[in-house]
Amino acid sequence: GMPVEQNPPALSLYEGADSGLRCNFSTTMKSVQWFQQNHRGRLITLFYLAQGTKENGRLKSTFNSKERYSTLHIKDAQLEDSGTYFCAAENMGYKLTFGTGTSLLVDP
Amino acid sequence: GGIITQTPKFLIGQEGQKLTLKCQQNFNHDTMYWYRQDSGKGLRLIYYSITENDLQKGDLSEGYDASREKKSSFSLTVTSAQKNEMAVFLCASSMGDWGTPSAETLYFGSGTRLTVL
């Protein structure tokens, strides 16, 4: 299978809702990064994790290398959260493998 | 803070043409990358460079050349554009000291959108 499986492919939320995205890895990864791609196409780094959990405002991400998954949780979704979210994992140094992305639409 | 600048933003080429995309960063980062993004797919690594004059092939290097002329710039050449090809090419950089968390974080440019007629 794909080295990085990302789900769901698309997600629609109302403002104020909470939801989560998940990436499963076919092999043990050393680290994971989460990115948001905005409507202009630029990717912005949200998190880098080598283990454990990190929070930043309404976003929280967890990486479990042993269980081979990472999650990104969005709390109290806002319109500006709309975009495409990618996870990318590394196990060989310098080379990230990207998931296929989750297209998030937040409606008022 | 720094910035990554990709030129051009839009590139329209003809089948068989050699096309060059440019990327400049002022982070003073060691490592630079070229990724290709196709609609509905994740990013795929074409080439990367861990220092000036270094080149490493990614998973998608066939059909491309790259050049790291100096630390701040990394160019990508499509050696022969394929008819009806449409993709976004994204340049990124990182401090590059892999194994050090803060150094592995990637910073991306806003992309070059390629269309081949």
PDB file of C-alpha atoms in Angstrom:
ATOM      1  CA  GLY A   1       0.000   0.000   0.000  1.00  0.00           C
ATOM      2  CA  MET A   2       0.860   3.673  -0.021  1.00  0.00           C
ATOM      3  CA  PRO A   3       3.556   4.606   2.485  1.00  0.00           C
ATOM      4  CA  VAL A   4       1.367   7.464   3.782  1.00  0.00           C
ATOM      5  CA  GLU A   5      -2.415   7.122   3.772  1.00  0.00           C
ATOM      6  CA  GLN A   6      -4.328  10.264   4.646  1.00  0.00           C
ATOM      7  CA  ASN A   7      -8.010  10.423   5.542  1.00  0.00           C
ATOM      8  CA  PRO A   8     -10.513  11.738   4.882  1.00  0.00           C
ATOM      9  CA  PRO A   9      -9.840  13.029   1.358  1.00  0.00           C
ATOM     10  CA  ALA A  10     -12.392  15.777   1.879  1.00  0.00           C
ATOM     11  CA  LEU A  11     -14.141  17.277   4.880  1.00  0.00           C
ATOM     12  CA  SER A  12     -16.900  19.849   5.250  1.00  0.00           C
ATOM     13  CA  LEU A  13     -17.529  21.538   8.594  1.00  0.00           C
ATOM     14  CA  TYR A  14     -19.698  24.310   9.953  1.00  0.00           C
ATOM     15  CA  GLU A  15     -18.024  27.124  11.824  1.00  0.00           C
ATOM     16  CA  GLY A  16     -17.463  26.159  15.434  1.00  0.00           C
ATOM     17  CA  ALA A  17     -17.296  22.418  14.802  1.00  0.00           C
ATOM     18  CA  ASP A  18     -14.432  20.144  15.828  1.00  0.00           C
ATOM     19  CA  SER A  19     -12.925  17.449  13.665  1.00  0.00           C
ATOM     20  CA  GLY A  20      -9.814  15.404  13.017  1.00  0.00           C
ATOM     21  CA  LEU A  21      -7.588  14.253  10.198  1.00  0.00           C
ATOM     22  CA  ARG A  22      -5.441  11.148  10.285  1.00  0.00           C
ATOM     23  CA  CYS A  23      -2.400   9.747   8.522  1.00  0.00           C
ATOM     24  CA  ASN A  24      -1.427   6.087   8.721  1.00  0.00           C
ATOM     25  CA  PHE A  25       2.067   4.956   7.802  1.00  0.00           C
ATOM     26  CA  SER A  26       3.019   1.629   6.264  1.00  0.00           C
ATOM     27  CA  THR A  27       6.378   1.685   8.036  1.00  0.00           C
ATOM     28  CA  THR A  28       7.961   3.248  11.086  1.00  0.00           C
ATOM     29  CA  MET A  29       8.581   6.949  10.541  1.00  0.00           C
ATOM     30  CA  LYS A  30      10.988   9.141  12.479  1.00  0.00           C
ATOM     31  CA  SER A  31       9.015  12.355  12.262  1.00  0.00           C
ATOM     32  CA  VAL A  32       5.923  13.908  10.762  1.00  0.00           C
ATOM     33  CA  GLN A  33       5.058  17.403   9.593  1.00  0.00           C
ATOM     34  CA  TRP A  34       1.616  18.854   8.966  1.00  0.00           C
ATOM     35  CA  PHE A  35       1.026  21.584   6.397  1.00  0.00           C
ATOM     36  CA  GLN A  36      -1.889  23.760   5.364  1.00  0.00           C
ATOM     37  CA  GLN A  37      -2.077  24.793   1.723  1.00  0.00           C
ATOM     38  CA  ASN A  38      -4.057  27.994   1.319  1.00  0.00           C
ATOM     39  CA  HIS A  39      -6.110  29.148  -1.652  1.00  0.00           C
ATOM     40  CA  ARG A  40      -3.025  30.762  -3.182  1.00  0.00           C
ATOM     41  CA  GLY A  41      -1.181  27.466  -3.148  1.00  0.00           C
ATOM     42  CA  ARG A  42       1.401  28.234  -0.494  1.00  0.00           C
ATOM     43  CA  LEU A  43       2.116  25.505   2.069  1.00  0.00           C
ATOM     44  CA  ILE A  44       2.458  26.655   5.639  1.00  0.00           C
ATOM     45  CA  THR A  45       4.043  24.435   8.262  1.00  0.00           C
ATOM     46  CA  LEU A  46       1.673  23.748  11.131  1.00  0.00           C
ATOM     47  CA  PHE A  47       3.577  21.199  13.164  1.00  0.00           C
ATOM     48  CA  TYR A  48       6.769  19.211  13.272  1.00  0.00           C
ATOM     49  CA  LEU A  49       6.667  16.174  15.580  1.00  0.00           C
ATOM     50  CA  ALA A  50       9.253  13.542  16.383  1.00  0.00           C
ATOM     51  CA  GLN A  51       6.950  12.112  19.058  1.00  0.00           C
ATOM     52  CA  GLY A  52       4.034  12.951  21.308  1.00  0.00           C
ATOM     53  CA  THR A  53       1.566  15.795  21.062  1.00  0.00           C
ATOM     54  CA  LYS A  54       1.792  19.479  20.248  1.00  0.00           C
ATOM     55  CA  GLU A  55      -0.827  22.205  20.439  1.00  0.00           C
ATOM     56  CA  ASN A  56      -1.005  25.569  18.789  1.00  0.00           C
ATOM     57  CA  GLY A  57      -4.170  27.552  19.399  1.00  0.00           C
ATOM     58  CA  ARG A  58      -7.106  25.582  18.044  1.00  0.00           C
ATOM     59  CA  LEU A  59      -4.891  22.937  16.458  1.00  0.00           C
ATOM     60  CA  LYS A  60      -3.462  19.860  18.095  1.00  0.00           C
ATOM     61  CA  SER A  61      -1.356  17.144  16.549  1.00  0.00           C
ATOM     62  CA  THR A  62      -0.229  13.746  17.791  1.00  0.00           C
ATOM     63  CA  PHE A  63       2.405  11.410  16.396  1.00  0.00           C
ATOM     64  CA  ASN A  64       2.734   7.805  17.494  1.00  0.00           C
ATOM     65  CA  SER A  65       5.704   6.265  15.714  1.00  0.00           C
ATOM     66  CA  LYS A  66       5.200   2.822  17.218  1.00  0.00           C
ATOM     67  CA  GLU A  67       1.537   2.642  16.191  1.00  0.00           C
ATOM     68  CA  ARG A  68       2.381   4.279  12.843  1.00  0.00           C
ATOM     69  CA  TYR A  69      -0.084   7.148  12.766  1.00  0.00           C
ATOM     70  CA  SER A  70      -0.446  10.859  13.225  1.00  0.00           C
ATOM     71  CA  THR A  71      -3.518  12.993  13.765  1.00  0.00           C
ATOM     72  CA  LEU A  72      -4.388  16.659  13.371  1.00  0.00           C
ATOM     73  CA  HIS A  73      -7.347  17.918  15.388  1.00  0.00           C
ATOM     74  CA  ILE A  74      -9.084  21.183  14.600  1.00  0.00           C
ATOM     75  CA  LYS A  75     -11.199  22.729  17.332  1.00  0.00           C
ATOM     76  CA  ASP A  76     -13.830  25.440  16.803  1.00  0.00           C
ATOM     77  CA  ALA A  77     -13.313  25.530  13.025  1.00  0.00           C
ATOM     78  CA  GLN A  78     -13.150  28.988  11.434  1.00  0.00           C
ATOM     79  CA  LEU A  79     -13.627  30.079   7.820  1.00  0.00           C
ATOM     80  CA  GLU A  80      -9.919  30.760   7.461  1.00  0.00           C
ATOM     81  CA  ASP A  81      -9.167  27.105   8.266  1.00  0.00           C
ATOM     82  CA  SER A  82     -10.423  26.150   4.811  1.00  0.00           C
ATOM     83  CA  GLY A  83      -7.733  24.724   2.573  1.00  0.00           C
ATOM     84  CA  THR A  84      -5.904  21.497   1.938  1.00  0.00           C
ATOM     85  CA  TYR A  85      -4.027  19.804   4.753  1.00  0.00           C
ATOM     86  CA  PHE A  86      -1.098  17.495   4.152  1.00  0.00           C
ATOM     87  CA  CYS A  87       0.859  15.272   6.424  1.00  0.00           C
ATOM     88  CA  ALA A  88       4.406  14.351   5.434  1.00  0.00           C
ATOM     89  CA  ALA A  89       6.562  11.766   7.154  1.00  0.00           C
ATOM     90  CA  GLU A  90      10.275  11.103   7.163  1.00  0.00           C
ATOM     91  CA  ASN A  91      12.217   7.904   7.777  1.00  0.00           C
ATOM     92  CA  MET A  92      15.306   8.312   5.604  1.00  0.00           C
ATOM     93  CA  GLY A  93      16.568  11.805   6.238  1.00  0.00           C
ATOM     94  CA  TYR A  94      15.898  14.704   3.840  1.00  0.00           C
ATOM     95  CA  LYS A  95      13.121  12.845   2.028  1.00  0.00           C
ATOM     96  CA  LEU A  96       9.571  13.475   3.131  1.00  0.00           C
ATOM     97  CA  THR A  97       6.727  11.298   1.863  1.00  0.00           C
ATOM     98  CA  PHE A  98       3.497  13.243   1.555  1.00  0.00           C
ATOM     99  CA  GLY A  99      -0.052  12.072   2.044  1.00  0.00           C
ATOM    100  CA  THR A 100      -2.588  12.857  -0.677  1.00  0.00           C
ATOM    101  CA  GLY A 101      -4.172  15.634   1.344  1.00  0.00           C
ATOM    102  CA  THR A 102      -7.489  16.474   2.995  1.00  0.00           C
ATOM    103  CA  SER A 103      -9.524  19.237   1.395  1.00  0.00           C
ATOM    104  CA  LEU A 104     -11.282  21.102   4.201  1.00  0.00           C
ATOM    105  CA  LEU A 105     -14.177  23.478   3.632  1.00  0.00           C
ATOM    106  CA  VAL A 106     -15.559  25.439   6.555  1.00  0.00           C
ATOM    107  CA  ASP A 107     -19.008  26.919   5.992  1.00  0.00           C
ATOM    108  CA  PRO A 108     -20.619  29.720   7.996  1.00  0.00           C
TER     109      PRO A 108
ATOM    110  CA  GLY B   1      11.974  35.880   8.940  1.00  0.00           C
ATOM    111  CA  GLY B   2      12.768  34.839   5.416  1.00  0.00           C
ATOM    112  CA  ILE B   3      11.052  34.181   2.158  1.00  0.00           C
ATOM    113  CA  ILE B   4      11.215  31.768  -0.737  1.00  0.00           C
ATOM    114  CA  THR B   5      10.591  33.272  -4.166  1.00  0.00           C
ATOM    115  CA  GLN B   6       9.714  31.172  -7.154  1.00  0.00           C
ATOM    116  CA  THR B   7       9.745  32.500 -10.708  1.00  0.00           C
ATOM    117  CA  PRO B   8       7.798  32.506 -12.857  1.00  0.00           C
ATOM    118  CA  LYS B   9       4.424  32.091 -11.134  1.00  0.00           C
ATOM    119  CA  PHE B  10       2.880  30.795 -14.352  1.00  0.00           C
ATOM    120  CA  LEU B  11       4.715  29.035 -17.176  1.00  0.00           C
ATOM    121  CA  ILE B  12       3.173  28.007 -20.473  1.00  0.00           C
ATOM    122  CA  GLY B  13       5.286  25.879 -22.755  1.00  0.00           C
ATOM    123  CA  GLN B  14       5.164  23.899 -25.948  1.00  0.00           C
ATOM    124  CA  GLU B  15       5.589  20.152 -26.250  1.00  0.00           C
ATOM    125  CA  GLY B  16       9.280  19.208 -26.382  1.00  0.00           C
ATOM    126  CA  GLN B  17      10.461  22.550 -25.035  1.00  0.00           C
ATOM    127  CA  LYS B  18      13.109  22.861 -22.349  1.00  0.00           C
ATOM    128  CA  LEU B  19      11.734  24.938 -19.480  1.00  0.00           C
ATOM    129  CA  THR B  20      13.540  26.338 -16.448  1.00  0.00           C
ATOM    130  CA  LEU B  21      12.025  27.203 -13.074  1.00  0.00           C
ATOM    131  CA  LYS B  22      13.904  29.265 -10.506  1.00  0.00           C
ATOM    132  CA  CYS B  23      13.854  29.423  -6.729  1.00  0.00           C
ATOM    133  CA  GLN B  24      15.567  31.826  -4.344  1.00  0.00           C
ATOM    134  CA  GLN B  25      15.613  31.735  -0.518  1.00  0.00           C
ATOM    135  CA  ASN B  26      16.986  34.220   1.983  1.00  0.00           C
ATOM    136  CA  PHE B  27      16.723  32.002   5.071  1.00  0.00           C
ATOM    137  CA  ASN B  28      20.388  31.016   4.621  1.00  0.00           C
ATOM    138  CA  HIS B  29      19.158  27.413   4.639  1.00  0.00           C
ATOM    139  CA  ASP B  30      21.481  24.614   3.580  1.00  0.00           C
ATOM    140  CA  THR B  31      18.938  22.264   2.028  1.00  0.00           C
ATOM    141  CA  MET B  32      16.596  23.012  -0.857  1.00  0.00           C
ATOM    142  CA  TYR B  33      13.969  20.866  -2.555  1.00  0.00           C
ATOM    143  CA  TRP B  34      11.853  20.694  -5.670  1.00  0.00           C
ATOM    144  CA  TYR B  35       8.465  18.998  -5.416  1.00  0.00           C
ATOM    145  CA  ARG B  36       5.816  18.383  -8.030  1.00  0.00           C
ATOM    146  CA  GLN B  37       2.131  18.562  -7.094  1.00  0.00           C
ATOM    147  CA  ASP B  38      -0.496  17.051  -9.399  1.00  0.00           C
ATOM    148  CA  SER B  39      -4.195  17.604  -8.871  1.00  0.00           C
ATOM    149  CA  GLY B  40      -5.587  15.278  -6.219  1.00  0.00           C
ATOM    150  CA  LYS B  41      -2.174  13.929  -5.290  1.00  0.00           C
ATOM    151  CA  GLY B  42       0.371  14.701  -2.643  1.00  0.00           C
ATOM    152  CA  LEU B  43       3.727  16.272  -3.321  1.00  0.00           C
ATOM    153  CA  ARG B  44       6.426  14.158  -4.916  1.00  0.00           C
ATOM    154  CA  LEU B  45      10.120  14.913  -4.567  1.00  0.00           C
ATOM    155  CA  ILE B  46      11.985  15.593  -7.803  1.00  0.00           C
ATOM    156  CA  TYR B  47      15.422  16.745  -6.623  1.00  0.00           C
ATOM    157  CA  TYR B  48      16.998  18.047  -3.464  1.00  0.00           C
ATOM    158  CA  SER B  49      20.322  19.612  -2.572  1.00  0.00           C
ATOM    159  CA  ILE B  50      21.955  19.596   0.843  1.00  0.00           C
ATOM    160  CA  THR B  51      24.535  22.238   0.051  1.00  0.00           C
ATOM    161  CA  GLU B  52      25.849  24.413  -2.772  1.00  0.00           C
ATOM    162  CA  ASN B  53      26.712  22.346  -5.887  1.00  0.00           C
ATOM    163  CA  ASP B  54      25.157  19.214  -4.383  1.00  0.00           C
ATOM    164  CA  LEU B  55      22.345  17.347  -6.172  1.00  0.00           C
ATOM    165  CA  GLN B  56      20.348  14.354  -5.003  1.00  0.00           C
ATOM    166  CA  LYS B  57      17.653  12.592  -6.999  1.00  0.00           C
ATOM    167  CA  GLY B  58      14.194  12.234  -5.576  1.00  0.00           C
ATOM    168  CA  ASP B  59      11.485   9.786  -6.565  1.00  0.00           C
ATOM    169  CA  LEU B  60      10.515  11.678  -9.721  1.00  0.00           C
ATOM    170  CA  SER B  61      13.814  12.883 -11.184  1.00  0.00           C
ATOM    171  CA  GLU B  62      13.448  11.356 -14.655  1.00  0.00           C
ATOM    172  CA  GLY B  63      12.761  14.079 -17.194  1.00  0.00           C
ATOM    173  CA  TYR B  64      14.248  16.809 -14.995  1.00  0.00           C
ATOM    174  CA  ASP B  65      17.610  18.403 -14.313  1.00  0.00           C
ATOM    175  CA  ALA B  66      18.494  20.649 -11.403  1.00  0.00           C
ATOM    176  CA  SER B  67      21.244  23.046 -10.480  1.00  0.00           C
ATOM    177  CA  ARG B  68      22.289  24.512  -7.118  1.00  0.00           C
ATOM    178  CA  GLU B  69      24.298  27.439  -8.371  1.00  0.00           C
ATOM    179  CA  LYS B  70      24.739  28.973  -4.958  1.00  0.00           C
ATOM    180  CA  LYS B  71      23.410  28.459  -1.474  1.00  0.00           C
ATOM    181  CA  SER B  72      20.446  30.749  -1.990  1.00  0.00           C
ATOM    182  CA  SER B  73      19.247  29.475  -5.355  1.00  0.00           C
ATOM    183  CA  PHE B  74      18.059  26.181  -6.791  1.00  0.00           C
ATOM    184  CA  SER B  75      16.761  25.839 -10.344  1.00  0.00           C
ATOM    185  CA  LEU B  76      14.822  23.049 -11.998  1.00  0.00           C
ATOM    186  CA  THR B  77      14.730  22.266 -15.716  1.00  0.00           C
ATOM    187  CA  VAL B  78      12.044  20.282 -17.455  1.00  0.00           C
ATOM    188  CA  THR B  79      14.171  18.700 -20.167  1.00  0.00           C
ATOM    189  CA  SER B  80      11.322  18.044 -22.623  1.00  0.00           C
ATOM    190  CA  ALA B  81       7.846  19.256 -21.775  1.00  0.00           C
ATOM    191  CA  GLN B  82       5.093  16.689 -22.257  1.00  0.00           C
ATOM    192  CA  LYS B  83       1.946  17.643 -24.178  1.00  0.00           C
ATOM    193  CA  ASN B  84      -1.077  18.481 -21.962  1.00  0.00           C
ATOM    194  CA  GLU B  85       1.070  18.351 -18.849  1.00  0.00           C
ATOM    195  CA  MET B  86      -0.292  20.451 -15.989  1.00  0.00           C
ATOM    196  CA  ALA B  87       1.288  20.579 -12.561  1.00  0.00           C
ATOM    197  CA  VAL B  88       2.450  22.877  -9.807  1.00  0.00           C
ATOM    198  CA  PHE B  89       6.135  22.851  -8.929  1.00  0.00           C
ATOM    199  CA  LEU B  90       6.952  23.782  -5.352  1.00  0.00           C
ATOM    200  CA  CYS B  91      10.346  24.779  -4.050  1.00  0.00           C
ATOM    201  CA  ALA B  92      11.172  24.409  -0.360  1.00  0.00           C
ATOM    202  CA  SER B  93      14.108  24.877   1.958  1.00  0.00           C
ATOM    203  CA  SER B  94      15.173  23.753   5.418  1.00  0.00           C
ATOM    204  CA  MET B  95      18.134  24.262   7.684  1.00  0.00           C
ATOM    205  CA  GLY B  96      18.853  20.678   6.785  1.00  0.00           C
ATOM    206  CA  ASP B  97      20.478  19.366   9.909  1.00  0.00           C
ATOM    207  CA  TRP B  98      18.266  16.294   9.881  1.00  0.00           C
ATOM    208  CA  GLY B  99      18.035  14.853  13.335  1.00  0.00           C
ATOM    209  CA  THR B 100      17.538  18.283  14.820  1.00  0.00           C
ATOM    210  CA  PRO B 101      13.779  18.940  14.946  1.00  0.00           C
ATOM    211  CA  SER B 102      13.773  22.638  14.272  1.00  0.00           C
ATOM    212  CA  ALA B 103      16.183  22.171  11.374  1.00  0.00           C
ATOM    213  CA  GLU B 104      13.969  19.701   9.536  1.00  0.00           C
ATOM    214  CA  THR B 105      10.981  21.997   9.170  1.00  0.00           C
ATOM    215  CA  LEU B 106      10.296  22.865   5.544  1.00  0.00           C
ATOM    216  CA  TYR B 107       9.413  26.307   4.245  1.00  0.00           C
ATOM    217  CA  PHE B 108       7.707  26.493   0.861  1.00  0.00           C
ATOM    218  CA  GLY B 109       7.466  28.966  -1.978  1.00  0.00           C
ATOM    219  CA  SER B 110       4.114  29.727  -3.568  1.00  0.00           C
ATOM    220  CA  GLY B 111       4.739  27.579  -6.628  1.00  0.00           C
ATOM    221  CA  THR B 112       5.114  27.705 -10.389  1.00  0.00           C
ATOM    222  CA  ARG B 113       2.082  26.530 -12.335  1.00  0.00           C
ATOM    223  CA  LEU B 114       3.106  24.773 -15.538  1.00  0.00           C
ATOM    224  CA  THR B 115       0.832  24.220 -18.516  1.00  0.00           C
ATOM    225  CA  VAL B 116       2.079  22.545 -21.683  1.00  0.00           C
ATOM    226  CA  LEU B 117       0.083  23.123 -24.832  1.00  0.00           C
TER     227      LEU B 117
END
